[in-house]
Amino acid sequence: MFTALVTGGAGFIGANFILLARNKQWLNVVNLDKLTYASNLQTLAELQDDINYHFVRGDIGNVELVSYLLEQYQPDAIINFAAESHVDRSILSPQEFIQTNVSGTFNLLEASRFYWQKLSLQKQQQFRFLHVSTDEVYGSLNLKDPAFREDTPYAPNSPYAASKAASDHFVRAYYHTYGLPTLTTNCSNNYGPRQFPEKLIPLIILNALDYKPLPIYGDGQNIRDWLYVIDHCEAIYLVLQQGKIGETYNIGGLNERANVNVVEKICAILDELVPKSDFNYSSLMTFVKDRPGHDKRYAIDCSKIKRDLGWQPQENFDSGLLKTVQWYLSNSYWVNQVRSGAYKNWLKQNYENRKS
Ligand code: NAD
Ligand code: DAU
């Protein structure tokens, strides 16, 4: 079985990917994660006795550490999930986004290049550097615009999106300049179990259960294309195995929803699962001050990965959202662990001045 160095594997998508990779025996995994506020090692507790899973706390920007790990474990692939990933945080303090998403990815590429150049020809041909990126690099769509394709020009609008765009460009440059066998995936909004509750869906679920306001930015008509996280993980593994080196693949849910409708749907699920007499969760919905530069609409044209690799999303939004709500209801230990003082400070920082 191949070994992969997975970065950011204690975060939402990385951890779901590692759990799948080990349960399905896809890969042996070395997980390098800095353990920022967004991570939770509890998510991976079930792998503690797995001899083919190793966790290392560290920064992707630390070339010496990454080079040591590459020498030590001789991975056949690097899958780069590590990032600062929240748009609102990038608006309030962009510095960390440059540090990890741009400089960190650059340093990871440098360490990978040195490692890859020293491999045997056969190992060089097998090796892959897969960079996990986002649809936000393409900017914002109007309602009638066609969905983002792989050749849509980059037009990032938030510091987060700009930092991811920069990292994508470096990955591309390392393929063209040095021949490093890279792959890039650009995916739409993920949802599912184990997502840190700063993002819309888990935030709404947990606020509703605490009878707190459900904050909807602006008029709630911004549209996102939601994909169940397991479908994203399956797509990444497929691209890793069969993707054409140097290429990028768009991954999307074929599931565009206005934010207000997503929130209404969560409320309706909670009305069913945790009913309260004379109270509907939707009564907590609150329209608040908009996100600066808020992108209107994202939509992904994923015909390339469908056509070339035979991927398509398996989960539909109704069943995926139900599973997600159920997961948060049944995992209060996990939830309580991530809702620390730092989380409460974040809620204060982001929402206190938003009341409209
Ligand atoms: P996340 O914020 O939940 O997790 C990020 C992880 O990276 C955390 O465990 C954190 O500790 C780690 N990390 C941060 N800086 C690091 C560093 N310098 N070195 C090592 N580890 C570091 O993010 P996520 O939602 O799981 O997203 C994973 C990747 O997928 C990101 O690159 C993101 O841009 C991309 N993406 C996310 C979505 C989404 O909807 N969440 C959609 C498309 C693409
Ligand atoms: O599109 C892919 C991107 O999706 C990823 O690259 C990012 O890492 C990920 O965070 C996500 O970005 P968004 O900004 O779209 O996700 P978020 O959950 O923060 O917000 C989803 C939508 O909901 C967005 O239009 C803003 C809105 N929103 C968000 C929050 C947190 C609200 O209305 N209220 C909120 O409290």
Short mmCIF file of C-alpha atoms and ligand atoms in Angstrom, two decimals:
data_model
loop_
_atom_site.label_atom_id
_atom_site.label_comp_id
_atom_site.label_asym_id
_atom_site.label_seq_id
_atom_site.Cartn_x
_atom_site.Cartn_y
_atom_site.Cartn_z
CA MET A 1 0.00 0.00 0.00
CA PHE A 2 1.20 3.54 -0.75
CA THR A 3 2.14 5.97 1.98
CA ALA A 4 0.95 9.59 1.91
CA LEU A 5 2.09 12.58 3.91
CA VAL A 6 -1.23 14.26 4.63
CA THR A 7 -1.01 17.84 5.89
CA GLY A 8 -3.78 19.50 7.91
CA GLY A 9 -5.20 16.07 8.71
CA ALA A 10 -6.57 17.14 12.09
CA GLY A 11 -8.97 19.59 10.43
CA PHE A 12 -12.40 18.96 8.96
CA ILE A 13 -11.74 17.54 5.48
CA GLY A 14 -8.28 16.15 6.21
CA ALA A 15 -9.53 14.13 9.19
CA ASN A 16 -12.50 12.77 7.24
CA PHE A 17 -10.06 11.84 4.47
CA ILE A 18 -7.66 10.07 6.84
CA LEU A 19 -10.47 8.10 8.52
CA LEU A 20 -11.65 6.93 5.10
CA ALA A 21 -8.13 6.23 3.86
CA ARG A 22 -7.40 4.00 6.85
CA ASN A 23 -10.83 2.34 7.06
CA LYS A 24 -10.81 1.55 3.36
CA GLN A 25 -7.09 0.67 3.37
CA TRP A 26 -6.41 3.22 0.64
CA LEU A 27 -3.16 4.51 2.10
CA ASN A 28 -0.76 4.45 5.02
CA VAL A 29 -0.81 7.94 6.46
CA VAL A 30 1.60 10.35 8.12
CA ASN A 31 -0.44 13.31 9.33
CA LEU A 32 1.44 16.61 9.74
CA ASP A 33 -0.70 19.22 11.46
CA LYS A 34 0.15 22.39 13.37
CA LEU A 35 -2.93 21.93 15.58
CA THR A 36 -4.41 25.39 15.18
CA TYR A 37 -7.76 26.35 16.71
CA ALA A 38 -9.51 24.57 13.79
CA SER A 39 -8.07 21.15 14.55
CA ASN A 40 -9.23 18.43 16.88
CA LEU A 41 -7.18 15.29 17.45
CA GLN A 42 -10.19 13.73 19.16
CA THR A 43 -11.57 13.22 15.65
CA LEU A 44 -8.75 10.74 14.96
CA ALA A 45 -8.77 9.00 18.35
CA GLU A 46 -10.00 5.75 16.81
CA LEU A 47 -6.68 5.45 14.93
CA GLN A 48 -4.49 5.52 18.05
CA ASP A 49 -3.57 1.82 17.77
CA ASP A 50 -3.25 1.83 13.99
CA ILE A 51 0.39 1.09 13.16
CA ASN A 52 -0.02 2.52 9.66
CA TYR A 53 -1.08 5.94 10.92
CA HIS A 54 1.38 8.43 12.42
CA PHE A 55 0.70 11.88 13.75
CA VAL A 56 3.32 14.64 13.86
CA ARG A 57 2.63 18.09 15.23
CA GLY A 58 4.32 20.70 13.05
CA ASP A 59 4.11 23.41 10.45
CA ILE A 60 4.10 22.83 6.68
CA GLY A 61 6.32 25.92 6.49
CA ASN A 62 9.10 24.19 8.43
CA VAL A 63 11.29 22.89 5.58
CA GLU A 64 13.66 21.05 7.93
CA LEU A 65 10.85 19.15 9.62
CA VAL A 66 9.09 18.34 6.35
CA SER A 67 12.37 17.19 4.77
CA TYR A 68 13.04 14.97 7.78
CA LEU A 69 9.57 13.41 7.53
CA LEU A 70 9.97 12.81 3.80
CA GLU A 71 13.31 11.06 4.35
CA GLN A 72 11.96 9.10 7.29
CA TYR A 73 8.69 7.86 5.78
CA GLN A 74 9.52 7.95 2.03
CA PRO A 75 5.93 8.78 1.03
CA ASP A 76 4.59 8.18 -2.46
CA ALA A 77 2.36 11.23 -2.24
CA ILE A 78 1.78 14.47 -0.39
CA ILE A 79 -1.81 15.63 0.04
CA ASN A 80 -1.90 19.23 1.15
CA PHE A 81 -5.03 20.08 3.13
CA ALA A 82 -3.26 22.38 5.59
CA ALA A 83 -4.57 25.91 5.44
CA GLU A 84 -6.20 28.75 7.25
CA SER A 85 -9.67 28.19 5.83
CA HIS A 86 -12.21 30.68 7.19
CA VAL A 87 -13.07 33.71 5.05
CA ASP A 88 -14.29 35.85 7.97
CA ARG A 89 -11.04 35.30 9.87
CA SER A 90 -9.08 36.26 6.75
CA ILE A 91 -10.97 39.57 6.67
CA LEU A 92 -10.22 40.33 10.32
CA SER A 93 -6.58 39.14 10.30
CA PRO A 94 -5.12 38.16 6.92
CA GLN A 95 -1.47 37.74 8.02
CA GLU A 96 -1.79 34.11 9.08
CA PHE A 97 -3.32 33.27 5.69
CA ILE A 98 -0.24 34.50 3.87
CA GLN A 99 1.96 32.66 6.33
CA THR A 100 0.35 29.22 5.97
CA ASN A 101 -1.46 29.24 2.64
CA VAL A 102 1.21 31.04 0.61
CA SER A 103 4.58 30.71 2.39
CA GLY A 104 3.66 27.38 3.96
CA THR A 105 2.65 25.83 0.63
CA PHE A 106 5.75 27.29 -1.00
CA ASN A 107 8.01 25.73 1.65
CA LEU A 108 6.18 22.42 1.35
CA LEU A 109 6.76 22.52 -2.41
CA GLU A 110 10.45 23.26 -1.90
CA ALA A 111 10.90 20.31 0.49
CA SER A 112 8.93 18.09 -1.91
CA ARG A 113 11.05 19.13 -4.87
CA PHE A 114 14.33 18.31 -3.09
CA TYR A 115 12.92 14.96 -1.96
CA TRP A 116 11.43 14.10 -5.35
CA GLN A 117 14.60 14.95 -7.28
CA LYS A 118 16.55 12.40 -5.25
CA LEU A 119 14.09 9.54 -5.78
CA SER A 120 14.74 6.67 -8.19
CA LEU A 121 13.18 7.15 -11.64
CA GLN A 122 10.45 4.65 -10.81
CA LYS A 123 9.57 6.36 -7.52
CA GLN A 124 9.73 9.75 -9.24
CA GLN A 125 7.15 8.62 -11.76
CA GLN A 126 4.86 7.28 -9.04
CA PHE A 127 5.08 10.34 -6.81
CA ARG A 128 2.23 12.87 -6.62
CA PHE A 129 1.82 16.24 -4.90
CA LEU A 130 -1.91 16.83 -4.57
CA HIS A 131 -2.94 20.33 -3.53
CA VAL A 132 -6.45 20.73 -2.13
CA SER A 133 -7.89 24.07 -3.16
CA THR A 134 -11.16 25.90 -3.44
CA ASP A 135 -13.68 27.29 -5.91
CA GLU A 136 -13.29 30.70 -4.24
CA VAL A 137 -10.19 31.37 -6.37
CA TYR A 138 -12.52 31.95 -9.34
CA GLY A 139 -14.33 34.85 -7.66
CA SER A 140 -18.05 35.48 -7.72
CA LEU A 141 -20.82 34.60 -10.19
CA ASN A 142 -24.03 36.41 -11.01
CA LEU A 143 -27.23 34.37 -11.02
CA LYS A 144 -27.18 33.56 -14.73
CA ASP A 145 -23.42 33.13 -15.21
CA PRO A 146 -22.19 29.68 -16.22
CA ALA A 147 -20.56 27.64 -13.45
CA PHE A 148 -16.78 27.76 -12.84
CA ARG A 149 -14.73 25.56 -15.17
CA GLU A 150 -11.07 24.62 -14.81
CA ASP A 151 -10.21 27.33 -17.36
CA THR A 152 -12.23 30.09 -15.68
CA PRO A 153 -9.78 32.94 -14.95
CA TYR A 154 -8.80 33.40 -11.31
CA ALA A 155 -10.43 36.45 -9.64
CA PRO A 156 -10.15 35.95 -5.85
CA ASN A 157 -12.04 38.47 -3.72
CA SER A 158 -11.19 37.75 -0.08
CA PRO A 159 -7.75 37.53 1.53
CA TYR A 160 -8.45 33.80 2.02
CA ALA A 161 -9.27 33.30 -1.66
CA ALA A 162 -6.25 35.38 -2.71
CA SER A 163 -3.95 33.28 -0.53
CA LYS A 164 -5.35 30.03 -1.96
CA ALA A 165 -5.03 31.41 -5.49
CA ALA A 166 -1.38 32.27 -4.83
CA SER A 167 -0.74 28.75 -3.55
CA ASP A 168 -2.41 27.25 -6.63
CA HIS A 169 -0.14 29.34 -8.85
CA PHE A 170 2.96 28.09 -7.02
CA VAL A 171 1.81 24.49 -7.42
CA ARG A 172 1.28 25.08 -11.13
CA ALA A 173 4.71 26.73 -11.43
CA TYR A 174 6.44 23.78 -9.74
CA TYR A 175 4.98 21.43 -12.32
CA HIS A 176 5.92 23.62 -15.27
CA THR A 177 9.34 24.65 -14.01
CA TYR A 178 10.64 21.60 -12.16
CA GLY A 179 8.40 18.83 -13.45
CA LEU A 180 7.12 18.06 -9.93
CA PRO A 181 4.11 15.76 -10.57
CA THR A 182 1.39 17.97 -9.14
CA LEU A 183 -2.40 17.77 -9.12
CA THR A 184 -4.78 20.49 -7.93
CA THR A 185 -8.41 20.13 -6.92
CA ASN A 186 -10.77 23.11 -6.62
CA CYS A 187 -13.81 22.20 -4.59
CA SER A 188 -17.02 23.90 -3.54
CA ASN A 189 -18.39 24.24 0.02
CA ASN A 190 -18.12 21.06 2.06
CA TYR A 191 -20.44 20.05 4.88
CA GLY A 192 -20.68 16.98 7.07
CA PRO A 193 -19.51 15.56 10.39
CA ARG A 194 -16.51 17.01 12.26
CA GLN A 195 -16.57 20.55 10.82
CA PHE A 196 -15.43 23.30 13.17
CA PRO A 197 -18.50 25.34 14.16
CA GLU A 198 -17.31 28.67 12.76
CA LYS A 199 -18.63 27.63 9.31
CA LEU A 200 -22.27 28.20 8.42
CA ILE A 201 -23.82 24.73 8.79
CA PRO A 202 -22.34 23.59 12.13
CA LEU A 203 -22.64 27.11 13.55
CA ILE A 204 -26.36 27.16 12.79
CA ILE A 205 -26.91 23.66 14.22
CA LEU A 206 -25.15 24.43 17.49
CA ASN A 207 -26.59 27.94 17.91
CA ALA A 208 -30.08 26.55 17.34
CA LEU A 209 -29.59 23.85 19.97
CA ASP A 210 -28.53 26.60 22.41
CA TYR A 211 -31.52 28.80 21.38
CA LYS A 212 -29.11 31.49 20.19
CA PRO A 213 -29.71 33.76 17.16
CA LEU A 214 -28.98 32.14 13.79
CA PRO A 215 -26.92 34.83 12.02
CA ILE A 216 -27.57 35.19 8.28
CA TYR A 217 -25.33 37.66 6.50
CA GLY A 218 -26.98 40.33 4.34
CA ASP A 219 -30.22 39.23 2.70
CA GLY A 220 -29.37 35.51 2.87
CA GLN A 221 -29.54 35.20 -0.93
CA ASN A 222 -25.85 34.37 -1.47
CA ILE A 223 -25.55 30.98 -3.10
CA ARG A 224 -23.10 28.19 -2.37
CA ASP A 225 -22.75 24.78 -4.02
CA TRP A 226 -22.76 22.27 -1.13
CA LEU A 227 -20.93 18.95 -1.29
CA TYR A 228 -20.94 16.23 1.37
CA VAL A 229 -17.39 15.88 2.71
CA ILE A 230 -17.14 12.14 2.01
CA ASP A 231 -17.87 12.78 -1.68
CA HIS A 232 -15.00 15.30 -1.68
CA CYS A 233 -12.65 12.76 -0.06
CA GLU A 234 -13.57 10.10 -2.63
CA ALA A 235 -12.89 12.59 -5.42
CA ILE A 236 -9.46 13.46 -3.98
CA TYR A 237 -8.49 9.80 -3.82
CA LEU A 238 -9.62 9.27 -7.40
CA VAL A 239 -7.63 12.28 -8.62
CA LEU A 240 -4.61 11.00 -6.70
CA GLN A 241 -4.85 7.62 -8.41
CA GLN A 242 -5.94 8.58 -11.90
CA GLY A 243 -5.55 12.34 -12.34
CA LYS A 244 -3.33 13.59 -15.13
CA ILE A 245 -0.24 15.26 -13.70
CA GLY A 246 -0.06 19.04 -13.99
CA GLU A 247 -3.85 19.27 -14.27
CA THR A 248 -6.56 20.77 -12.10
CA TYR A 249 -9.96 19.21 -11.35
CA ASN A 250 -13.09 21.04 -10.23
CA ILE A 251 -15.20 19.19 -7.66
CA GLY A 252 -18.73 20.32 -6.85
CA GLY A 253 -21.99 19.19 -5.33
CA LEU A 254 -24.34 20.10 -8.21
CA ASN A 255 -26.33 21.50 -5.33
CA GLU A 256 -26.71 25.29 -5.32
CA ARG A 257 -28.61 26.75 -2.39
CA ALA A 258 -29.24 30.25 -1.06
CA ASN A 259 -27.96 30.56 2.52
CA VAL A 260 -31.39 31.37 3.91
CA ASN A 261 -32.74 28.11 2.48
CA VAL A 262 -29.88 26.12 4.03
CA VAL A 263 -30.68 27.63 7.43
CA GLU A 264 -34.41 26.94 7.00
CA LYS A 265 -33.64 23.32 6.14
CA ILE A 266 -31.52 22.85 9.26
CA CYS A 267 -34.32 24.35 11.36
CA ALA A 268 -36.86 21.98 9.79
CA ILE A 269 -34.63 18.96 10.59
CA LEU A 270 -34.25 20.12 14.20
CA ASP A 271 -38.03 20.63 14.46
CA GLU A 272 -38.31 16.92 13.61
CA LEU A 273 -35.41 15.54 15.65
CA VAL A 274 -35.53 17.79 18.72
CA PRO A 275 -39.10 19.16 18.72
CA LYS A 276 -40.16 21.85 21.12
CA SER A 277 -43.83 22.55 21.73
CA ASP A 278 -44.91 26.06 20.63
CA PHE A 279 -41.44 26.85 19.22
CA ASN A 280 -39.90 26.55 15.75
CA TYR A 281 -36.13 26.84 15.39
CA SER A 282 -36.63 29.16 12.41
CA SER A 283 -37.87 31.83 14.84
CA LEU A 284 -34.18 32.23 15.81
CA MET A 285 -33.19 33.30 12.28
CA THR A 286 -31.60 36.77 12.36
CA PHE A 287 -30.39 38.84 9.41
CA VAL A 288 -27.12 40.57 10.33
CA LYS A 289 -24.58 42.91 8.74
CA ASP A 290 -23.10 41.41 5.60
CA ARG A 291 -19.59 40.02 5.11
CA PRO A 292 -17.43 42.68 3.37
CA GLY A 293 -16.91 41.76 -0.29
CA HIS A 294 -19.32 38.83 0.12
CA ASP A 295 -19.21 36.70 -3.05
CA LYS A 296 -22.72 36.39 -4.48
CA ARG A 297 -22.66 32.91 -5.94
CA TYR A 298 -20.38 29.93 -6.41
CA ALA A 299 -21.20 27.09 -8.78
CA ILE A 300 -18.90 24.35 -10.04
CA ASP A 301 -18.93 22.76 -13.44
CA CYS A 302 -17.50 19.33 -12.57
CA SER A 303 -17.93 17.76 -16.00
CA LYS A 304 -14.17 17.18 -16.36
CA ILE A 305 -13.81 14.91 -13.32
CA LYS A 306 -17.09 13.18 -14.26
CA ARG A 307 -16.01 12.58 -17.83
CA ASP A 308 -12.31 11.76 -17.30
CA LEU A 309 -12.40 9.94 -13.95
CA GLY A 310 -16.01 8.80 -13.63
CA TRP A 311 -16.67 10.65 -10.34
CA GLN A 312 -19.96 12.08 -9.23
CA PRO A 313 -21.41 12.99 -5.85
CA GLN A 314 -23.27 10.14 -4.14
CA GLU A 315 -24.95 11.93 -1.26
CA ASN A 316 -27.98 14.15 -1.78
CA PHE A 317 -28.43 17.31 0.29
CA ASP A 318 -31.48 16.05 2.24
CA SER A 319 -29.80 12.86 3.46
CA GLY A 320 -26.39 14.50 3.88
CA LEU A 321 -27.76 17.33 5.98
CA LEU A 322 -29.81 14.94 8.10
CA LYS A 323 -26.69 12.81 8.76
CA THR A 324 -24.76 15.95 9.64
CA VAL A 325 -27.32 17.21 12.15
CA GLN A 326 -27.54 13.72 13.67
CA TRP A 327 -23.76 13.60 14.01
CA TYR A 328 -23.66 16.88 15.97
CA LEU A 329 -26.52 15.67 18.17
CA SER A 330 -24.70 12.43 19.01
CA ASN A 331 -21.20 13.86 19.54
CA SER A 332 -21.55 16.32 22.37
CA TYR A 333 -18.11 15.40 23.75
CA TRP A 334 -16.45 16.48 20.48
CA VAL A 335 -18.62 19.59 20.31
CA ASN A 336 -17.81 20.65 23.87
CA GLN A 337 -14.09 20.18 23.25
CA VAL A 338 -14.02 22.57 20.30
CA ARG A 339 -16.21 25.21 21.93
CA SER A 340 -13.42 26.50 24.14
CA GLY A 341 -12.79 30.03 25.39
CA ALA A 342 -11.04 30.81 22.11
CA TYR A 343 -14.17 29.81 20.22
CA LYS A 344 -16.32 32.02 22.41
CA ASN A 345 -13.91 34.92 21.79
CA TRP A 346 -14.24 34.34 18.06
CA LEU A 347 -18.04 34.48 18.21
CA LYS A 348 -17.77 37.75 20.11
CA GLN A 349 -15.26 39.20 17.65
CA ASN A 350 -17.19 38.22 14.52
CA TYR A 351 -20.81 38.71 15.58
CA GLU A 352 -20.92 41.44 18.22
CA ASN A 353 -20.67 44.29 15.70
CA ARG A 354 -22.94 42.64 13.17
CA LYS A 355 -26.26 43.25 14.86
CA SER A 356 -28.41 45.08 12.35
P1 NAD B 1 -9.84 23.34 8.54
O1 NAD B 1 -9.64 24.76 8.90
O2 NAD B 1 -10.95 22.58 9.18
O3 NAD B 1 -8.50 22.52 8.86
C1 NAD B 1 -7.24 22.99 8.51
C2 NAD B 1 -6.20 22.14 9.23
O4 NAD B 1 -4.91 22.62 8.82
C3 NAD B 1 -6.25 22.27 10.76
O5 NAD B 1 -6.16 20.99 11.36
C4 NAD B 1 -5.02 23.10 11.10
O6 NAD B 1 -4.47 22.81 12.38
C5 NAD B 1 -4.08 22.72 9.98
N1 NAD B 1 -3.06 23.76 9.72
C6 NAD B 1 -3.25 25.10 9.61
N2 NAD B 1 -2.08 25.71 9.38
C7 NAD B 1 -1.14 24.74 9.33
C8 NAD B 1 0.26 24.75 9.10
N3 NAD B 1 0.93 25.90 8.90
N4 NAD B 1 0.92 23.57 9.10
C9 NAD B 1 0.25 22.40 9.34
N5 NAD B 1 -1.05 22.34 9.57
C10 NAD B 1 -1.76 23.49 9.56
O7 NAD B 1 -9.95 23.31 6.97
P2 NAD B 1 -10.84 22.34 6.04
O8 NAD B 1 -12.19 22.91 5.93
O9 NAD B 1 -10.63 20.96 6.47
O10 NAD B 1 -10.11 22.59 4.64
C11 NAD B 1 -9.01 21.78 4.24
C12 NAD B 1 -8.50 22.28 2.90
O11 NAD B 1 -9.56 22.21 1.94
C13 NAD B 1 -8.05 23.73 2.92
O12 NAD B 1 -6.90 23.83 2.13
C14 NAD B 1 -9.21 24.49 2.30
O13 NAD B 1 -8.74 25.65 1.65
C15 NAD B 1 -9.75 23.48 1.32
N6 NAD B 1 -11.18 23.57 1.03
C16 NAD B 1 -12.10 23.62 2.04
C17 NAD B 1 -13.45 23.64 1.71
C18 NAD B 1 -14.52 23.69 2.79
O14 NAD B 1 -15.69 23.86 2.46
N7 NAD B 1 -14.19 23.51 4.06
C19 NAD B 1 -13.87 23.61 0.37
C20 NAD B 1 -12.88 23.57 -0.63
C21 NAD B 1 -11.55 23.53 -0.29
O1 DAU B 2 -16.36 27.46 -1.46
C1 DAU B 2 -15.41 26.74 -0.75
C2 DAU B 2 -15.12 27.45 0.54
O2 DAU B 2 -16.26 27.24 1.38
C3 DAU B 2 -13.86 26.96 1.25
O3 DAU B 2 -12.75 27.25 0.45
C4 DAU B 2 -13.71 27.63 2.62
O4 DAU B 2 -12.59 27.09 3.30
C5 DAU B 2 -14.96 27.37 3.42
O5 DAU B 2 -14.88 28.05 4.65
C6 DAU B 2 -16.20 27.82 2.65
O6 DAU B 2 -16.23 29.28 2.54
P1 DAU B 2 -17.58 30.10 2.73
O7 DAU B 2 -17.22 31.48 3.11
O8 DAU B 2 -18.50 29.92 1.57
O9 DAU B 2 -18.20 29.26 3.98
P2 DAU B 2 -18.95 29.74 5.31
O10 DAU B 2 -19.49 28.52 5.96
O11 DAU B 2 -18.12 30.66 6.13
O12 DAU B 2 -20.17 30.58 4.74
C7 DAU B 2 -21.11 30.00 3.85
C8 DAU B 2 -22.09 31.09 3.45
O13 DAU B 2 -22.88 31.45 4.60
C9 DAU B 2 -21.43 32.37 2.99
O14 DAU B 2 -22.20 32.94 1.96
C10 DAU B 2 -21.46 33.27 4.22
C11 DAU B 2 -22.71 32.83 4.93
N1 DAU B 2 -22.68 32.92 6.40
C12 DAU B 2 -21.62 32.38 7.06
C13 DAU B 2 -21.55 32.43 8.43
C14 DAU B 2 -20.37 31.86 9.18
C15 DAU B 2 -23.74 33.49 7.09
O15 DAU B 2 -24.73 33.95 6.48
N2 DAU B 2 -23.68 33.52 8.44
C16 DAU B 2 -22.62 33.04 9.15
O16 DAU B 2 -22.62 33.15 10.41
#
